[in-house]
Short mmCIF file of C-alpha atoms and ligand atoms in Angstrom, two decimals:
data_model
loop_
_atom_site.label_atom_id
_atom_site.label_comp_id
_atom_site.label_asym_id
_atom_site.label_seq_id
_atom_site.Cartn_x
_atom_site.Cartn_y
_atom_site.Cartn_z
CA UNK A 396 101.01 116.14 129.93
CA UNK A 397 99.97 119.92 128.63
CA UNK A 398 100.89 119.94 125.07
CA UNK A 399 100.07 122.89 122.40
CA UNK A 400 99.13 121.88 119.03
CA UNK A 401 98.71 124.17 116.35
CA UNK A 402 95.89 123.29 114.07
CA UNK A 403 95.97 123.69 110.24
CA UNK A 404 92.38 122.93 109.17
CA UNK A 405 93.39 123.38 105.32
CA UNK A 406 91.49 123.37 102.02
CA UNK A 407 88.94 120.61 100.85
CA UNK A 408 87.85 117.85 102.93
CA UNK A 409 90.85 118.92 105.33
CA UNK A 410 88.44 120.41 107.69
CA UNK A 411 86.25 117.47 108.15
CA UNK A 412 88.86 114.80 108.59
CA UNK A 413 90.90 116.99 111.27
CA UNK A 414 87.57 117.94 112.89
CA UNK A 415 87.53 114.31 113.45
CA UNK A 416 91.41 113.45 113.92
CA UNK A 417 90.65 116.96 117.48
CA UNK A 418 88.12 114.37 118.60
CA UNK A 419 90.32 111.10 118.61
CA UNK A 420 92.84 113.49 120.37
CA UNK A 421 90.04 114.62 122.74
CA UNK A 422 89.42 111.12 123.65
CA UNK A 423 92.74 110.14 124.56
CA UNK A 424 93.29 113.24 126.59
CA UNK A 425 90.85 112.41 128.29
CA UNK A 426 91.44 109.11 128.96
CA UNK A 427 94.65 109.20 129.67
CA UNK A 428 94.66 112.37 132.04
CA UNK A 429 96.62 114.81 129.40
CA UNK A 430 95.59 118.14 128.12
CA UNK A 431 95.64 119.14 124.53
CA UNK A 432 95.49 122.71 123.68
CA UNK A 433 94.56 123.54 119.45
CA UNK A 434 95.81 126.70 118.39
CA UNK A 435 94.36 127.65 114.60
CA UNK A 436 96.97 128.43 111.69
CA UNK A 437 95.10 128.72 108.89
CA UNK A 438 97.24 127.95 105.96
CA UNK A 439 96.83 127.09 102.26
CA UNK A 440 94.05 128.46 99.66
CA UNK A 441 91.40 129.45 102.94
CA UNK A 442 94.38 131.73 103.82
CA UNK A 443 95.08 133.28 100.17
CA UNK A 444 91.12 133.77 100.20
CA UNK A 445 91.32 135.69 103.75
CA UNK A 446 95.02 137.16 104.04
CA UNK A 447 96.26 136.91 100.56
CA UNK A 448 98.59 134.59 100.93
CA UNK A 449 98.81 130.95 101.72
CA UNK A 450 101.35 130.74 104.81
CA UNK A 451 100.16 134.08 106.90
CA UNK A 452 103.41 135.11 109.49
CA UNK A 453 100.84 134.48 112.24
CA UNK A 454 100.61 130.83 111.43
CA UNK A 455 103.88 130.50 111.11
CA UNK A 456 104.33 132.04 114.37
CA UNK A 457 102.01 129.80 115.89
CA UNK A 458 103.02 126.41 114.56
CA UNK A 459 107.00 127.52 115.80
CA UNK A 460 105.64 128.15 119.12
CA UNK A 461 103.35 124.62 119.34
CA UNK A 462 104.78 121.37 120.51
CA UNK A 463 103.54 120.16 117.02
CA UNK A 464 101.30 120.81 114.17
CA UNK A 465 98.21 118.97 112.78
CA UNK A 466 97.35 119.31 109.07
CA UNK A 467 94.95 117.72 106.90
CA UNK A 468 96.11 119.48 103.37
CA UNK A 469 95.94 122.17 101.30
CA UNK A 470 95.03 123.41 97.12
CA UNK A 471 92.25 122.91 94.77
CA UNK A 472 91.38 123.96 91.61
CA UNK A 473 90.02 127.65 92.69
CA UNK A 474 93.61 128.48 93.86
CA UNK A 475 95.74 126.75 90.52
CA UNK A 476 95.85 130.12 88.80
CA UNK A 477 97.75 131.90 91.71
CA UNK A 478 101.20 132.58 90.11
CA UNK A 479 103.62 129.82 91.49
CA UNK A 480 104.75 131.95 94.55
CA UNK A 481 101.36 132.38 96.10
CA UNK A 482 100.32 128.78 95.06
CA UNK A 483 98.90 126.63 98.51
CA UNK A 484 101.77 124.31 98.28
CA UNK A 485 103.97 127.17 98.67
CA UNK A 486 102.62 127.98 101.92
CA UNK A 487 103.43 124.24 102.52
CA UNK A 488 107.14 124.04 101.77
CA UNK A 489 108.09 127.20 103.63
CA UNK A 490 106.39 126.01 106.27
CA UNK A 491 108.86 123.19 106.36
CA UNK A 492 111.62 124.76 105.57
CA UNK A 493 110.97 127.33 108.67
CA UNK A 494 110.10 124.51 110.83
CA UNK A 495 113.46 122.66 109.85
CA UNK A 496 111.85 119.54 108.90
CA UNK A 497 114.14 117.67 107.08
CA UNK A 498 113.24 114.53 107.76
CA UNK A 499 109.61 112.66 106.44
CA UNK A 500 108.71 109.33 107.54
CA UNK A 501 105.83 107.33 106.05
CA UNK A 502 104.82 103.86 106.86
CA UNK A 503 103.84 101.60 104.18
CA UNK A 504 101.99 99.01 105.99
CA UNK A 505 99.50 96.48 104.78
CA UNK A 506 96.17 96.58 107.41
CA UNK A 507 95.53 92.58 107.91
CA UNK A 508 91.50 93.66 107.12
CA UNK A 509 91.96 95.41 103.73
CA UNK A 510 94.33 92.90 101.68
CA UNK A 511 91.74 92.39 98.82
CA UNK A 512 92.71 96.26 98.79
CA UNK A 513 95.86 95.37 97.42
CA UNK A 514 96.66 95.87 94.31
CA UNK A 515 99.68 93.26 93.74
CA UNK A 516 99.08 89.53 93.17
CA UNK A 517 98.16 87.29 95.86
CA UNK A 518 101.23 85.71 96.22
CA UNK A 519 103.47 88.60 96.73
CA UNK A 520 100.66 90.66 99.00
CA UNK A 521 100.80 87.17 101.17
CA UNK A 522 104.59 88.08 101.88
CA UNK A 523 103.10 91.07 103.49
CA UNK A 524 103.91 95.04 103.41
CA UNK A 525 105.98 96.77 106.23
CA UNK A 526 108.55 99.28 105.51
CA UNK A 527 108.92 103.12 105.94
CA UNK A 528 109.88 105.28 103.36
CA UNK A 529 112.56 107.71 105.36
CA UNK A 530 112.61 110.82 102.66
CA UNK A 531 114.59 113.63 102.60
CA UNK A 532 111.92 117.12 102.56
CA UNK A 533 114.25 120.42 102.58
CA UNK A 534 116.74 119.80 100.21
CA UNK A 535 117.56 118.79 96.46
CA UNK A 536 115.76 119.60 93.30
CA UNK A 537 112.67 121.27 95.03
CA UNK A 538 114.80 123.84 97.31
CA UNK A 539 117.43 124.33 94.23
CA UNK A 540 117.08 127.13 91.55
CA UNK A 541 114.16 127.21 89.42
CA UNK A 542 115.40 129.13 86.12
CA UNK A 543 113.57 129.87 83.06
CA UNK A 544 115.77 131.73 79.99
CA UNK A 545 116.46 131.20 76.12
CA UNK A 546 118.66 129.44 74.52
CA UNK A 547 119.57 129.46 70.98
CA UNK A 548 116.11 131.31 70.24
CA UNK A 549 113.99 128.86 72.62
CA UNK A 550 112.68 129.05 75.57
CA UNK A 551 114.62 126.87 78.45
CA UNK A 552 114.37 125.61 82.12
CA UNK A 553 116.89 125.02 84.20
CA UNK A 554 116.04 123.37 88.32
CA UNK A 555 119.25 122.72 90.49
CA UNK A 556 119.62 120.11 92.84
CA UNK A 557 122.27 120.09 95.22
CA UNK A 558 123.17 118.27 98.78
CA UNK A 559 125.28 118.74 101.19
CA UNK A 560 127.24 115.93 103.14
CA UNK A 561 125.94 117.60 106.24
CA UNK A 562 122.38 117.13 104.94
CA UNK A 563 122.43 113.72 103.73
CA UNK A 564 124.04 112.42 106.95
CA UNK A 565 121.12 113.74 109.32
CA UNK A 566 118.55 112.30 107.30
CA UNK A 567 120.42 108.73 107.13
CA UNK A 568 120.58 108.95 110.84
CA UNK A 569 117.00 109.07 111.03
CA UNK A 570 117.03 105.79 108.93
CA UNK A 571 119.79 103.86 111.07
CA UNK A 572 118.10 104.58 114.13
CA UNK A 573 114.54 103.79 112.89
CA UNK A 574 115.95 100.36 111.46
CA UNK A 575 117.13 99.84 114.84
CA UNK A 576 113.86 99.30 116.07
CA UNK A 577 112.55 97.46 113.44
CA UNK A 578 114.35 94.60 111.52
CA UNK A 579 117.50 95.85 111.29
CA UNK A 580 117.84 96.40 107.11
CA UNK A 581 118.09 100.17 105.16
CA UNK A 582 117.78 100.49 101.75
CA UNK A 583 119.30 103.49 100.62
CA UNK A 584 118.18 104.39 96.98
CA UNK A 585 120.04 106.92 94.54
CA UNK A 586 121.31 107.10 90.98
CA UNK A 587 124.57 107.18 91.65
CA UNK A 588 125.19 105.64 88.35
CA UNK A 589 124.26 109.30 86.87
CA UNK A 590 124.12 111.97 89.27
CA UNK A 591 127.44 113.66 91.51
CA UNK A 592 124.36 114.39 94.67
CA UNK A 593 123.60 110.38 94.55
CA UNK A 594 126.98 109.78 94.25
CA UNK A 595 127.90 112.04 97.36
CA UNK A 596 124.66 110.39 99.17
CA UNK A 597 125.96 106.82 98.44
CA UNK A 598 129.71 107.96 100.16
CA UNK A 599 128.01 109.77 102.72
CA UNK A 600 125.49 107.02 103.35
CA UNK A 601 128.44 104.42 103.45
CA UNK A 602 130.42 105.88 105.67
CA UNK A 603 127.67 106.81 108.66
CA UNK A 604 126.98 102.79 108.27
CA UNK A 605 129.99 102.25 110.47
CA UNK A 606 128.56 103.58 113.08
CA UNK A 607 125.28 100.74 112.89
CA UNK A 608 127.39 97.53 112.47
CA UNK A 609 124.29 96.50 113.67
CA UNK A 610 122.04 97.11 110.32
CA UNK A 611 122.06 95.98 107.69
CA UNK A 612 122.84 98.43 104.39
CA UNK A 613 122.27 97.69 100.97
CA UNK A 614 122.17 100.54 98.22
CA UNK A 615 119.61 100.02 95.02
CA UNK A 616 119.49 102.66 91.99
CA UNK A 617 115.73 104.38 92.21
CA UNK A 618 114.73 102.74 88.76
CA UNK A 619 115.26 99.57 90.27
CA UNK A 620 113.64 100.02 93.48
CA UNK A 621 110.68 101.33 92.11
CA UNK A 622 110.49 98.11 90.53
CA UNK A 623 111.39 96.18 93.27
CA UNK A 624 108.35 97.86 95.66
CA UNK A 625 106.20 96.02 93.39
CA UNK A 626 107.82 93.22 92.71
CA UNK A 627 108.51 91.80 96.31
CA UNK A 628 107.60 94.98 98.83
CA UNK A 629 108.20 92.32 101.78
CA UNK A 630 112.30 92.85 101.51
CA UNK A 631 111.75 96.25 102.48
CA UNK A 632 112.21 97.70 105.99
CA UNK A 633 113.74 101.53 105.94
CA UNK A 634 113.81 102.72 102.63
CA UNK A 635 115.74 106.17 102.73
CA UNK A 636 116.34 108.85 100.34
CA UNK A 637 116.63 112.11 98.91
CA UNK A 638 113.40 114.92 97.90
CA UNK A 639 112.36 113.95 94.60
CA UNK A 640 112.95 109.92 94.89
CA UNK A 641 111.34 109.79 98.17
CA UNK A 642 108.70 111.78 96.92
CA UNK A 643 107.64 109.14 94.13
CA UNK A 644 108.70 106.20 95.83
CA UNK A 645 106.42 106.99 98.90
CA UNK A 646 103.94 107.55 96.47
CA UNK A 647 104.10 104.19 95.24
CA UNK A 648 104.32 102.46 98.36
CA UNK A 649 101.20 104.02 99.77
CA UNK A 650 99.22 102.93 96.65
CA UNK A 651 100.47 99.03 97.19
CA UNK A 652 98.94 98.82 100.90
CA UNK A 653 95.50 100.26 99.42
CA UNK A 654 93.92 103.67 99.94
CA UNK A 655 95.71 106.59 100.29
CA UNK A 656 92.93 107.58 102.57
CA UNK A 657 94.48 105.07 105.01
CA UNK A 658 98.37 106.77 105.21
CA UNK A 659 99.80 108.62 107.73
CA UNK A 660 103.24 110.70 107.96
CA UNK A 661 105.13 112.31 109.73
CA UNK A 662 107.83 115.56 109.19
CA UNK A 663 110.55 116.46 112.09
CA UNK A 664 113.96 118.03 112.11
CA UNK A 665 116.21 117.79 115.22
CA UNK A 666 113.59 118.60 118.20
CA UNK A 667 111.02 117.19 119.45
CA UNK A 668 108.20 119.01 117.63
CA UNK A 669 106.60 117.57 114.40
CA UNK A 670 104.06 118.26 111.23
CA UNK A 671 101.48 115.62 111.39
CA UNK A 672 99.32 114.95 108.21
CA UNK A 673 98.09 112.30 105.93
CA UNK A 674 99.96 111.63 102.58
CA UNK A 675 96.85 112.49 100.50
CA UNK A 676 95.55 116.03 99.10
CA UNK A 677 92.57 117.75 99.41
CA UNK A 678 90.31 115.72 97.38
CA UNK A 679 88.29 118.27 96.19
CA UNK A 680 86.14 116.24 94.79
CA UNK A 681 84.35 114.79 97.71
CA UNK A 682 84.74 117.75 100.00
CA UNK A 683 81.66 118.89 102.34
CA UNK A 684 79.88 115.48 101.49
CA UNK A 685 80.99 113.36 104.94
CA UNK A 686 82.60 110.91 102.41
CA UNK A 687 86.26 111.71 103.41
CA UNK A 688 88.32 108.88 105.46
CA UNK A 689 89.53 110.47 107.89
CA UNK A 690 91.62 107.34 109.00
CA UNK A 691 95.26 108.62 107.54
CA UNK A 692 95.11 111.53 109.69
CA UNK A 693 93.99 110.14 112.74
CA UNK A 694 97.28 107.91 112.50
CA UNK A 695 99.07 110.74 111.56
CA UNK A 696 98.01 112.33 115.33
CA UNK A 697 98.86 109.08 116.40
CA UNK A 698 102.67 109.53 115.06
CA UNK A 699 102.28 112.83 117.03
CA UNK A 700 101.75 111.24 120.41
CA UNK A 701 104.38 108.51 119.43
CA UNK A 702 107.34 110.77 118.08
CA UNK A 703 106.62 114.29 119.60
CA UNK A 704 105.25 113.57 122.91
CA UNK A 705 106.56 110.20 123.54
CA UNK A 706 103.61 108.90 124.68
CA UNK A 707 103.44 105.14 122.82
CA UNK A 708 100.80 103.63 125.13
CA UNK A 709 98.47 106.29 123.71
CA UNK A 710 99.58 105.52 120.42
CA UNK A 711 98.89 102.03 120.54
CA UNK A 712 95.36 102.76 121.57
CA UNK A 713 94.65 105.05 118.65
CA UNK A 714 96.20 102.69 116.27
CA UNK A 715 94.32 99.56 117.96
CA UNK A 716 91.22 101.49 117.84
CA UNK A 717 91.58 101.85 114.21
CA UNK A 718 92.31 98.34 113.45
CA UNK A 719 89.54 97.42 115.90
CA UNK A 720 86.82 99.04 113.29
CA UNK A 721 88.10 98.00 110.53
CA UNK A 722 87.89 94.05 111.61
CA UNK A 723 84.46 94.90 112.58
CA UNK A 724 84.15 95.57 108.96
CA UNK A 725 83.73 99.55 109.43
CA UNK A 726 84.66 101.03 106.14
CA UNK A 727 84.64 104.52 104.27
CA UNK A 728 84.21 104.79 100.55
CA UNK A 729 87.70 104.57 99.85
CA UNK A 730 88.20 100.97 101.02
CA UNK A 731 84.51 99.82 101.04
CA UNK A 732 84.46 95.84 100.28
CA UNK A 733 81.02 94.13 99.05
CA UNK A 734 79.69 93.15 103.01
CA UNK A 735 81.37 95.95 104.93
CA UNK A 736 79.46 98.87 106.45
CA UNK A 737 79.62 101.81 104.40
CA UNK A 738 79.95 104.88 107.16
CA UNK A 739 81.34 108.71 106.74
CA UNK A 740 83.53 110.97 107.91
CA UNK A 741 82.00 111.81 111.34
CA UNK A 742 80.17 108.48 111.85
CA UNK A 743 84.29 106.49 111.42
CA UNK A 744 85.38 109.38 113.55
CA UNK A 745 82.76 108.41 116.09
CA UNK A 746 83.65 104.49 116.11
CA UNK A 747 87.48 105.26 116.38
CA UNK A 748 86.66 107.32 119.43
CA UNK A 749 84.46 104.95 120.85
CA UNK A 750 86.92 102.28 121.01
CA UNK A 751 89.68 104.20 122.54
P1 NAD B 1026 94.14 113.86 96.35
O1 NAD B 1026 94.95 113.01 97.23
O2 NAD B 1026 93.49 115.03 96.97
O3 NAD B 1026 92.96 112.97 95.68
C1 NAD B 1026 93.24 111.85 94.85
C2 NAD B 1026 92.02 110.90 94.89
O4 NAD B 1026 91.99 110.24 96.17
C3 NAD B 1026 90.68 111.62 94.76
O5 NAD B 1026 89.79 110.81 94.03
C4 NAD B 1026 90.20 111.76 96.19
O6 NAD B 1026 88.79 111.80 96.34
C5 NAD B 1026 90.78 110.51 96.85
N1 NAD B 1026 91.10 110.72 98.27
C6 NAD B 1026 92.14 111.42 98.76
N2 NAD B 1026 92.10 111.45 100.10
C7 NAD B 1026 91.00 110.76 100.45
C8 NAD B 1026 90.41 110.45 101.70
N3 NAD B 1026 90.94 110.84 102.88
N4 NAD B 1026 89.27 109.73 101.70
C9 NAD B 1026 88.72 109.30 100.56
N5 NAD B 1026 89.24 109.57 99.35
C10 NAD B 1026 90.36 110.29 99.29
O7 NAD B 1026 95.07 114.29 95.14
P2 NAD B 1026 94.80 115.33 93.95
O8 NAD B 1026 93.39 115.19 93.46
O9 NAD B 1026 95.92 115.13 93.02
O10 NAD B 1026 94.97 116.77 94.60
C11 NAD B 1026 93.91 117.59 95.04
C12 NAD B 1026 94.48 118.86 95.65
O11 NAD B 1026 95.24 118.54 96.82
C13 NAD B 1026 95.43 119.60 94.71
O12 NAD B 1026 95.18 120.98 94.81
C14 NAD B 1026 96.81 119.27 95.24
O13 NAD B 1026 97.75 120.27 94.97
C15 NAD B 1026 96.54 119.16 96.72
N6 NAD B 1026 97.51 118.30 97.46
C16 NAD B 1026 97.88 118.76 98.68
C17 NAD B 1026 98.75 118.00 99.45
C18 NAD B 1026 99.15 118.51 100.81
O14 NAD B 1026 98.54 119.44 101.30
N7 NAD B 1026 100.12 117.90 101.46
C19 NAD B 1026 99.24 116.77 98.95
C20 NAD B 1026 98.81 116.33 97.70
C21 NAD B 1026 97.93 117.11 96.96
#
């Protein structure tokens, strides 16, 4: 397999954990016979700093023409005066929104070796955590209007949110066919008890559940399931929903299984090619001190090999690899447990690598 992957090396500690996430990929290329070619997009505040502004045509140009994109992320504090359109994140959502990605998918998944990591009582971590939170990214409040005017002498803000049958229905697709290989069960969360778009996701939602007689589909308001991801996680398997919810809710459900160092996701629209990247940001403030985990994007790359190139042999060696360190007590800052050996960046890249 010859794949291109276009490389955004980001802001932060971005650069060290993808550094290390190009080795694991290295290592499986070259144990499995493929080649992996990186093509750099810079993106984010390193590109504001260099090109003046955070998503340069020339990155997006490569990233189109890649079979699929690594990122690590982008922002910090040096780039939060830039007025909102030249903000890193910016560079971030057209990004998506040129790649078509309308689809996110993050695993919420408790690792058997880091359950004192947990947050939640004993009890309810013991019914164990995995589900995927399936979340809509290109539509809704954060693609809608942002307004500012006056009203009755004062100063106002108005942000639209708005979605399409058309746009709900691909998305839910995603989450019928994912449940298909998993245990069967989505949860689709709105507020259709408030809002005409949750109202038109729960009818559009409905209907497309004809087509899976074989799943399982029960519909919870997004008040409710945020309580309920705390309450007993373990009834979850596909969780899907629109921008904003999904946003929060995946939020949430990363925080449950432990680090957010530890998370992977990944972003795809109707090919083949995908935006890897840990759910995390740039943590800024351990950059350039090897204390990053570079765990959540390693998975991420190996969601890349699983969704994009279809490769889930090399996949499960990544993945096993990962778990394989961490039951040999291996752990970065971010998860370190009294008796576990503390290691960095490069020296958890290094172990990963070794047991591929
Ligand atoms: P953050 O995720 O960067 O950091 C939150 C906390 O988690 C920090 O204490 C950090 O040290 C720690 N942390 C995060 N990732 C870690 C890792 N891999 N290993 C060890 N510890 C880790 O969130 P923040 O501080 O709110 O944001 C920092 C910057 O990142 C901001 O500029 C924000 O806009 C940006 N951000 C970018 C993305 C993205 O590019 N997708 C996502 C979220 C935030």
């Amino acid at each position: 397999m010859n794949k291109t992957i276009a490389v955004i090396r980001g802001d932060g500690i971005s650069p060290e954990i993808v550094a290390e996430t190009i080795g694991v990929l290295d290592t499986v290329a070259a144990r499995f016979g493929h080649t992996f070619t990186y093509q750099e997009a810079p993106m984010g505040g390193n590109a504001i700093d260099r090109f003046g502004v955070p998503l340069p045509e020339e990155s997006l140009k490569t990233c189109l023409a890649s079979d699929s994109v690594l990122l690590g992320a982008v922002g910090g504090p040096k780039w939060d005066d830039q007025p909102p359109e030249n903000r890193p994140e910016r560079g971030l959502l057209k990004l998506r929104a040129a790649m078509g990605l309308y689809t996110n998918v993050r695993p919420a998944r408790m690792f058997a070796d880091l359950s004192a990591a947990c947050p939640l009582r004993a009890d309810i971590a013991a019914k164990g955590i995995d589900f995927v939170v399936v979340r809509e990214l290109i539509g809704g409040l954060y693609f809608g209007e942002h307004r500012f005017d006056r009203l009755d002498g004062q100063e106002r803000a108005t942000d639209v949110c708005a979605y399409s049958e058309g746009e709900i229905r691909r998305v839910a697709r995603v989450a019928f066919e994912m449940a298909r290989k998993r245990r069967r069960r989505v949860t689709s969360v709105d507020k259709a008890n408030v809002l005409a778009t949750s109202r038109l996701w729960r009818r559009t939602v409905t209907a497309l559940a004809e087509e899976y007689p074989d799943v399982e589909l029960l519909h919870m308001y997004v008040d409710n399931a945020a309580m309920q991801i705390v309450r007993d996680p373990s009834q979850f398997d596909v969780i899907v929903t629109e921008n904003l919810f999904g946003d929060i809710l995946s939020d949430e459900a990363s925080q449950i299984t432990g680090s957010i160092g530890m998370i992977p996701s990944s972003s795809m629209g109707d090919g083949s090619r995908g935006l890897y990247e840990p759910i995390h940001g740039s943590a800024p403030d351990i950059a350039g001190q090897d204390k990053a985990n570079p765990i959540g994007t390693i998975l991420s790359a190996a969601m890349m090999l699983r969704y994009s190139f279809d490769r889930a042999a090399e996949a499960d060696a990544v993945e096993a690899a990962v778990d394989a360190v961490l039951a040999a007590g291996v752990r970065c800052g971010d998860i370190w447990q009294e008796g576990c050996r503390l290691v960095g960046c490069r020296e958890m890249g290094r172990l990963i690598r070794e047991r591929i």
